Coordinates of C-alpha atoms in Angstrom, one line a residue:
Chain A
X1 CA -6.1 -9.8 -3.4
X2 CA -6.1 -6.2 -2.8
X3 CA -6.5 -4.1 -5.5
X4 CA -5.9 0.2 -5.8
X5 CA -7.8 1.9 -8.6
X6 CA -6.5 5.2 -10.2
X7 CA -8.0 7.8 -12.0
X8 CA -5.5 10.1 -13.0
X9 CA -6.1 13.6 -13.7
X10 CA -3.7 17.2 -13.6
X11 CA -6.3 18.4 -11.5
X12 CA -8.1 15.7 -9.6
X13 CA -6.6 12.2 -9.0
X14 CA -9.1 9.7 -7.7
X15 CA -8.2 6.5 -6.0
X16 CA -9.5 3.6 -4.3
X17 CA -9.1 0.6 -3.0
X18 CA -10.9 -3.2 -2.7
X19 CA -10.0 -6.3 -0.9
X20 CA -11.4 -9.3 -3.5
X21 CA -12.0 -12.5 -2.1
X22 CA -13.6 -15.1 -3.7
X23 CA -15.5 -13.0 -5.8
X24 CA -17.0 -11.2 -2.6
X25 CA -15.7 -7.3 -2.9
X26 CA -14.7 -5.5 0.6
X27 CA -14.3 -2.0 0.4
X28 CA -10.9 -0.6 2.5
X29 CA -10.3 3.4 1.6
X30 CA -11.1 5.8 -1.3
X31 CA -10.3 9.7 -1.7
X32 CA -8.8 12.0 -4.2
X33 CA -6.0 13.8 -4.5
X34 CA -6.7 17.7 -5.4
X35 CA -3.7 19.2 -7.6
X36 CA -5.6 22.3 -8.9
X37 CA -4.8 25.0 -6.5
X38 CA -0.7 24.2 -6.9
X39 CA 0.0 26.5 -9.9
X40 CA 3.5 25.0 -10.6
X41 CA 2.2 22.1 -13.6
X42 CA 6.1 20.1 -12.7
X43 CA 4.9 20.2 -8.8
X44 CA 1.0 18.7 -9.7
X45 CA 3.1 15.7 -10.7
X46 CA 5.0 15.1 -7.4
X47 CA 2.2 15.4 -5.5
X48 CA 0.2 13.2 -7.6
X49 CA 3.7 10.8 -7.2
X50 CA 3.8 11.1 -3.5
X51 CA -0.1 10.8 -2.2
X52 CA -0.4 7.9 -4.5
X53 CA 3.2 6.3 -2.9
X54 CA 1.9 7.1 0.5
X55 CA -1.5 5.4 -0.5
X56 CA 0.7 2.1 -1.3
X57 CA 2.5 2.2 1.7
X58 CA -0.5 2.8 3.9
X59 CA -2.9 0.3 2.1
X60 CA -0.2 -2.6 0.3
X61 CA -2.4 -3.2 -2.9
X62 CA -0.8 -6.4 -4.9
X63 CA -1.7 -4.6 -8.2
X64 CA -3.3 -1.3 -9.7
X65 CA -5.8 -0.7 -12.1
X66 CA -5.4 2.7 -14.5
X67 CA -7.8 3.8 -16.8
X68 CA -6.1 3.1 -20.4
X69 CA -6.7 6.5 -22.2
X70 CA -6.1 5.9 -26.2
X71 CA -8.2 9.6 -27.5
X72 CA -8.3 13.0 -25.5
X73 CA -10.2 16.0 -26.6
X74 CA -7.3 17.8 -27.3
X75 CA -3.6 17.2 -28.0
X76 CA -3.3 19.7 -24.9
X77 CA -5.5 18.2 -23.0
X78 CA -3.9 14.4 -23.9
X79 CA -0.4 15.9 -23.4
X80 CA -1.4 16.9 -19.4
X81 CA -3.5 13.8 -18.7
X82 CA -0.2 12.1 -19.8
X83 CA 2.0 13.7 -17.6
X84 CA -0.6 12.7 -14.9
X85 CA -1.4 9.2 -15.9
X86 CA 2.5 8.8 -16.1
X87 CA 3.2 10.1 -12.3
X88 CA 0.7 7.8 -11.0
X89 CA 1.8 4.7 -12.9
X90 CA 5.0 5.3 -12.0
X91 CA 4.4 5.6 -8.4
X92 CA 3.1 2.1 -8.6
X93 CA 5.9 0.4 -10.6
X94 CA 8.4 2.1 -8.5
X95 CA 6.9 -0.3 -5.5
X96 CA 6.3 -2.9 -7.3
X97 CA 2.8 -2.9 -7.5
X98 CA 1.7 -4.3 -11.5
X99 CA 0.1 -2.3 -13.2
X100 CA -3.2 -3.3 -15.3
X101 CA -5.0 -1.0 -18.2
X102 CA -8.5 -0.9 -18.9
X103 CA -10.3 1.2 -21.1
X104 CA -13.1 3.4 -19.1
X105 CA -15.8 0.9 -22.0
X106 CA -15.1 -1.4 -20.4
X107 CA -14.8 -0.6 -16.9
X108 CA -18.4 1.4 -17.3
X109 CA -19.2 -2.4 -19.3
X110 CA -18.1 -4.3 -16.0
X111 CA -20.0 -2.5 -13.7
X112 CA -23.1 -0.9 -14.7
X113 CA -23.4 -3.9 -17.5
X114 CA -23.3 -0.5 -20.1
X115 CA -20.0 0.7 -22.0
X116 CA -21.5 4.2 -21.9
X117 CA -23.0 4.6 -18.9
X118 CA -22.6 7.8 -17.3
X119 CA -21.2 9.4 -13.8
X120 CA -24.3 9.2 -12.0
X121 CA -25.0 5.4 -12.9
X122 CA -21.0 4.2 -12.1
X123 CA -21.5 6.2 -8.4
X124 CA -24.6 4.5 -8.0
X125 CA -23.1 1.1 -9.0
X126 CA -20.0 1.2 -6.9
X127 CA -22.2 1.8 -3.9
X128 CA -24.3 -1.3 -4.7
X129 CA -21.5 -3.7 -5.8
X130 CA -19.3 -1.9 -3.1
X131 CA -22.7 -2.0 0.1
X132 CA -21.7 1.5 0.7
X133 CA -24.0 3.7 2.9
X134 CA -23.4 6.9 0.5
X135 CA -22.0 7.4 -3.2
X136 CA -18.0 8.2 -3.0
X137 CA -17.4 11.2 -5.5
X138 CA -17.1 10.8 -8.8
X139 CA -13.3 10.8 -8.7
X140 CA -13.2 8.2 -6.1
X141 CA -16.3 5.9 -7.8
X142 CA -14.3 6.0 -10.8
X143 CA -11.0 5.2 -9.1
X144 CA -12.9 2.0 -7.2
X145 CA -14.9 1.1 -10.5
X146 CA -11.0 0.1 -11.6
X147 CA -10.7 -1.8 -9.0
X148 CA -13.9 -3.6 -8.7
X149 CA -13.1 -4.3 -13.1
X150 CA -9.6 -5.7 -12.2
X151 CA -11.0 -8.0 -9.2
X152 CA -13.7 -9.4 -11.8
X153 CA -11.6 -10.0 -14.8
X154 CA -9.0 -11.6 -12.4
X155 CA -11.6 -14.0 -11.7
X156 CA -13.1 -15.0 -15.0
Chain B
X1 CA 26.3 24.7 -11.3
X2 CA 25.8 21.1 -12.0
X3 CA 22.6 20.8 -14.9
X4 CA 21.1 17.9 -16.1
X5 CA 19.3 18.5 -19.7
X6 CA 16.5 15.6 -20.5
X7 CA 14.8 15.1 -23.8
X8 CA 11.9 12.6 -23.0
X9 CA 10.5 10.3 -25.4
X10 CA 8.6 7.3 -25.5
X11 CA 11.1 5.8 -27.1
X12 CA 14.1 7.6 -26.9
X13 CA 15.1 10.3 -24.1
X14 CA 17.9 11.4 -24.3
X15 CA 20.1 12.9 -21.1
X16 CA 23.4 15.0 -20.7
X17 CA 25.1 16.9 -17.8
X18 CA 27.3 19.3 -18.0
X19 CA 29.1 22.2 -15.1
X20 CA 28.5 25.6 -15.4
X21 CA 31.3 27.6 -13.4
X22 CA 31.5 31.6 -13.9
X23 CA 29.9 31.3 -17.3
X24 CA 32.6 28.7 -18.0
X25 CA 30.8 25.4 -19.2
X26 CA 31.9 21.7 -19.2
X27 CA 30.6 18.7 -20.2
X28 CA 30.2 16.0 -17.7
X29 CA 28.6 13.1 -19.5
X30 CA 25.7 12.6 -21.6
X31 CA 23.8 9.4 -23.1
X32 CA 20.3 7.7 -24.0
X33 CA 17.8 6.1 -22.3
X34 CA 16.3 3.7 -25.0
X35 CA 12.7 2.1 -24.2
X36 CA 11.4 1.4 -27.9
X37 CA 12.5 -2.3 -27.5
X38 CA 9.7 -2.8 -24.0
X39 CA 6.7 -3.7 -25.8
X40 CA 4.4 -2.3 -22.3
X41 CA 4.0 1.2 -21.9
X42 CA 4.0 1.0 -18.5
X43 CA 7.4 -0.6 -17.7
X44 CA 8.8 2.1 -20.7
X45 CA 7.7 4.8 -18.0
X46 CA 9.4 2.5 -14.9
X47 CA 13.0 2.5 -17.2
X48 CA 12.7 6.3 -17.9
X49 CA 11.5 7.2 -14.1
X50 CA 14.9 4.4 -12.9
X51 CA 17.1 5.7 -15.4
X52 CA 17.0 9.2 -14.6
X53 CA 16.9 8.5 -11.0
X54 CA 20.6 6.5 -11.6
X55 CA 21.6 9.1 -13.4
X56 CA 20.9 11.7 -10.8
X57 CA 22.1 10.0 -8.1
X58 CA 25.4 9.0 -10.2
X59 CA 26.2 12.9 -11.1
X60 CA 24.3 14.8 -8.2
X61 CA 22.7 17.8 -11.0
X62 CA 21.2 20.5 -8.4
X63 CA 18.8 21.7 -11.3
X64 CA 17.5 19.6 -14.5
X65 CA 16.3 21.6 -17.8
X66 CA 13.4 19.4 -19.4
X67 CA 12.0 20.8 -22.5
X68 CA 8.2 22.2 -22.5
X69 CA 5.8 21.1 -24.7
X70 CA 2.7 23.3 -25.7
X71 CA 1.6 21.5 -29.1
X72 CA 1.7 17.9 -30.6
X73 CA 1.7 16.5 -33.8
X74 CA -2.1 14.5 -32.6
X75 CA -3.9 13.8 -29.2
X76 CA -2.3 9.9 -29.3
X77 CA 1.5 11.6 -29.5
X78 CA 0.6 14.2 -27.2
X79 CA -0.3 11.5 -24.8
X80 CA 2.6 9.5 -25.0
X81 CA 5.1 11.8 -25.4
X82 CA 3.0 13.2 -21.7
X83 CA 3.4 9.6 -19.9
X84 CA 7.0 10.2 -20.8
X85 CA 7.8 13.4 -19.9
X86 CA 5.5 13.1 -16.7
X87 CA 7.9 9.9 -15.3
X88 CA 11.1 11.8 -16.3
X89 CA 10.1 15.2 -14.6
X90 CA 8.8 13.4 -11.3
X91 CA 12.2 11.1 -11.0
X92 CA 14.2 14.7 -10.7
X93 CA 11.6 15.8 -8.4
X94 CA 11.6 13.0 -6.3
X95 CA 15.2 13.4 -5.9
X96 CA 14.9 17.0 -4.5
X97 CA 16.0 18.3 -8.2
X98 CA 14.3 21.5 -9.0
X99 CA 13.2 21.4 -12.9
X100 CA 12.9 24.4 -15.2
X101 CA 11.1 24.4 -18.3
X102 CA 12.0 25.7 -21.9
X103 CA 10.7 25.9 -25.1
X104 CA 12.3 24.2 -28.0
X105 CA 12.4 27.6 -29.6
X106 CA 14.2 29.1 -26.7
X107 CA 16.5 26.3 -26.7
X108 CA 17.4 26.8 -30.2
X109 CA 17.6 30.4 -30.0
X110 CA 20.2 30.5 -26.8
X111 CA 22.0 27.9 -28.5
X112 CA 22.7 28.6 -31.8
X113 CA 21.0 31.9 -32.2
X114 CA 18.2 31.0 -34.5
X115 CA 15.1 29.7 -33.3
X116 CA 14.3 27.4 -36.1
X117 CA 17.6 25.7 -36.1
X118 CA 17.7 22.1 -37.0
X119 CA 19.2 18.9 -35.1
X120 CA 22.4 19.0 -37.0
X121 CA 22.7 22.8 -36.4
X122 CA 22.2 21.9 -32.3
X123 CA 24.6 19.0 -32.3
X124 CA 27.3 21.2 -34.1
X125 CA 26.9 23.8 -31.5
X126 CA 26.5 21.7 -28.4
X127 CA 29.5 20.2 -29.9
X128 CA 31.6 23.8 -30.2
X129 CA 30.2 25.3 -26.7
X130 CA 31.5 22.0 -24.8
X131 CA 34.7 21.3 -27.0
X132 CA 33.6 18.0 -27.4
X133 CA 36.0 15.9 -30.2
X134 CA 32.6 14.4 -31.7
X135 CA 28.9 15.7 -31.8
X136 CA 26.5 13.7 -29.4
X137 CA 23.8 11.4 -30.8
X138 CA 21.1 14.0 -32.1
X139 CA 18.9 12.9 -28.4
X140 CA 21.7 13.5 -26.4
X141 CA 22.6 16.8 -27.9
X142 CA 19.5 18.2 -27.6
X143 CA 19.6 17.2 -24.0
X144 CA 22.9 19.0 -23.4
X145 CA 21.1 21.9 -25.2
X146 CA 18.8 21.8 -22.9
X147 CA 21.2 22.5 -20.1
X148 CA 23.6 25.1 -21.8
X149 CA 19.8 26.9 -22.3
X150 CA 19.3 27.0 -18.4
X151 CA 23.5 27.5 -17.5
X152 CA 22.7 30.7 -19.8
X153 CA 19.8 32.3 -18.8
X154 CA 20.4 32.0 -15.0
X155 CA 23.7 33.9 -15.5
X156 CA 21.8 36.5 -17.1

């Protein structure tokens, strides 16, 4: 099963993706998607729409996994990472890749065997679980630490 | 000038197009999109992002009004009503459909002259502007507002 995590964002979109077979993790692609420098907020959204269509079409993933958000900081902040969150899942549906939530407890539960570990210990994680030779970013570890919570809750 | 006015909601979002010829304006169509009754969130977002796309390519609107939000009631609303708004404004996008923004308060100002006007007060007016014989559903009016707000203040 190949699996494409997201971790949506107005200004950074992380992404990556995981081939699970038999419980043995393969790792295919990661990057993120930089919205930052496009001032237009309407046209952070179609880019975030399009890389992540042009991801599925490159890679085929069978499903996604997106970080379930319930509490922002801010209803600003929430109202943003909600137009965001929305352009990416929609970019999945729209192809007909399923889409599965999972709150970041429990993806930083999965991984690191602690609901609050921090950036540091999820980069160092996904490189373990993942036999990378270097830590993706943080965008992209947290994108693949989706994917890699998906492939093991899939299994169990 | 063909417009297409969206008022996204989470559960409701409501849609209307209308023609805008030498200040002159006529109402095309309007309706609802209602999503309350899809218990996933996720496949709410794929009805509004499929919807609008239909409609689009059913009336061909050059330009779409969607209405800007700075504030929300709370983060969890903010976020929501984000996921909504995010799938609705990357559907036009998608499609080539350039989208302007306006503030409720803008929208009620240009439309009945009062910036704090209320639903019935918009779905009166929408009603008198486009000659309609009965006032929209209070979604689709606002959505038509939306438009007659943009026909207006790119004549001016």
């Amino acid at each position: 099963m190949r699996i494409l995590g997201i971790d949506p964002g107005s200004r950074i979109t992380g992404y990556g993706l995981i081939e699970s077979r038999r419980n043995q993790l393969e790792f295919i692609a990661c990057g993120t998607i930089r919205t930052a420098g496009e001032a237009n907020f309407s046209r952070r959204l179609l880019v975030i729409f399009s890389d992540i269509s042009e991801v599925i079409s490159s890679y085929a993933p069978e499903v996604a996994a997106v970080e379930e958000v319930f509490v922002a900081r801010d209803p600003r902040a929430a109202l943003k990472l909600g137009h965001a969150r929305g352009a990416a899942v929609v970019a999945a549906l729209h192809q007909g890749v399923e889409v599965f939530n999972y709150s970041p407890r429990r993806v930083k539960q999965t991984v690191a065997g602690y609901g609050q570990a921090d950036k540091a210990q999820i980069q160092y994680m996904v490189r373990m679980l993942l036999r990378l030779n270097a830590a993706p970013s943080s965008d992209a570890a947290d994108a693949l630490a989706l994917a890699i919570c998906h492939a093991h809750h899939s299994f169990v």
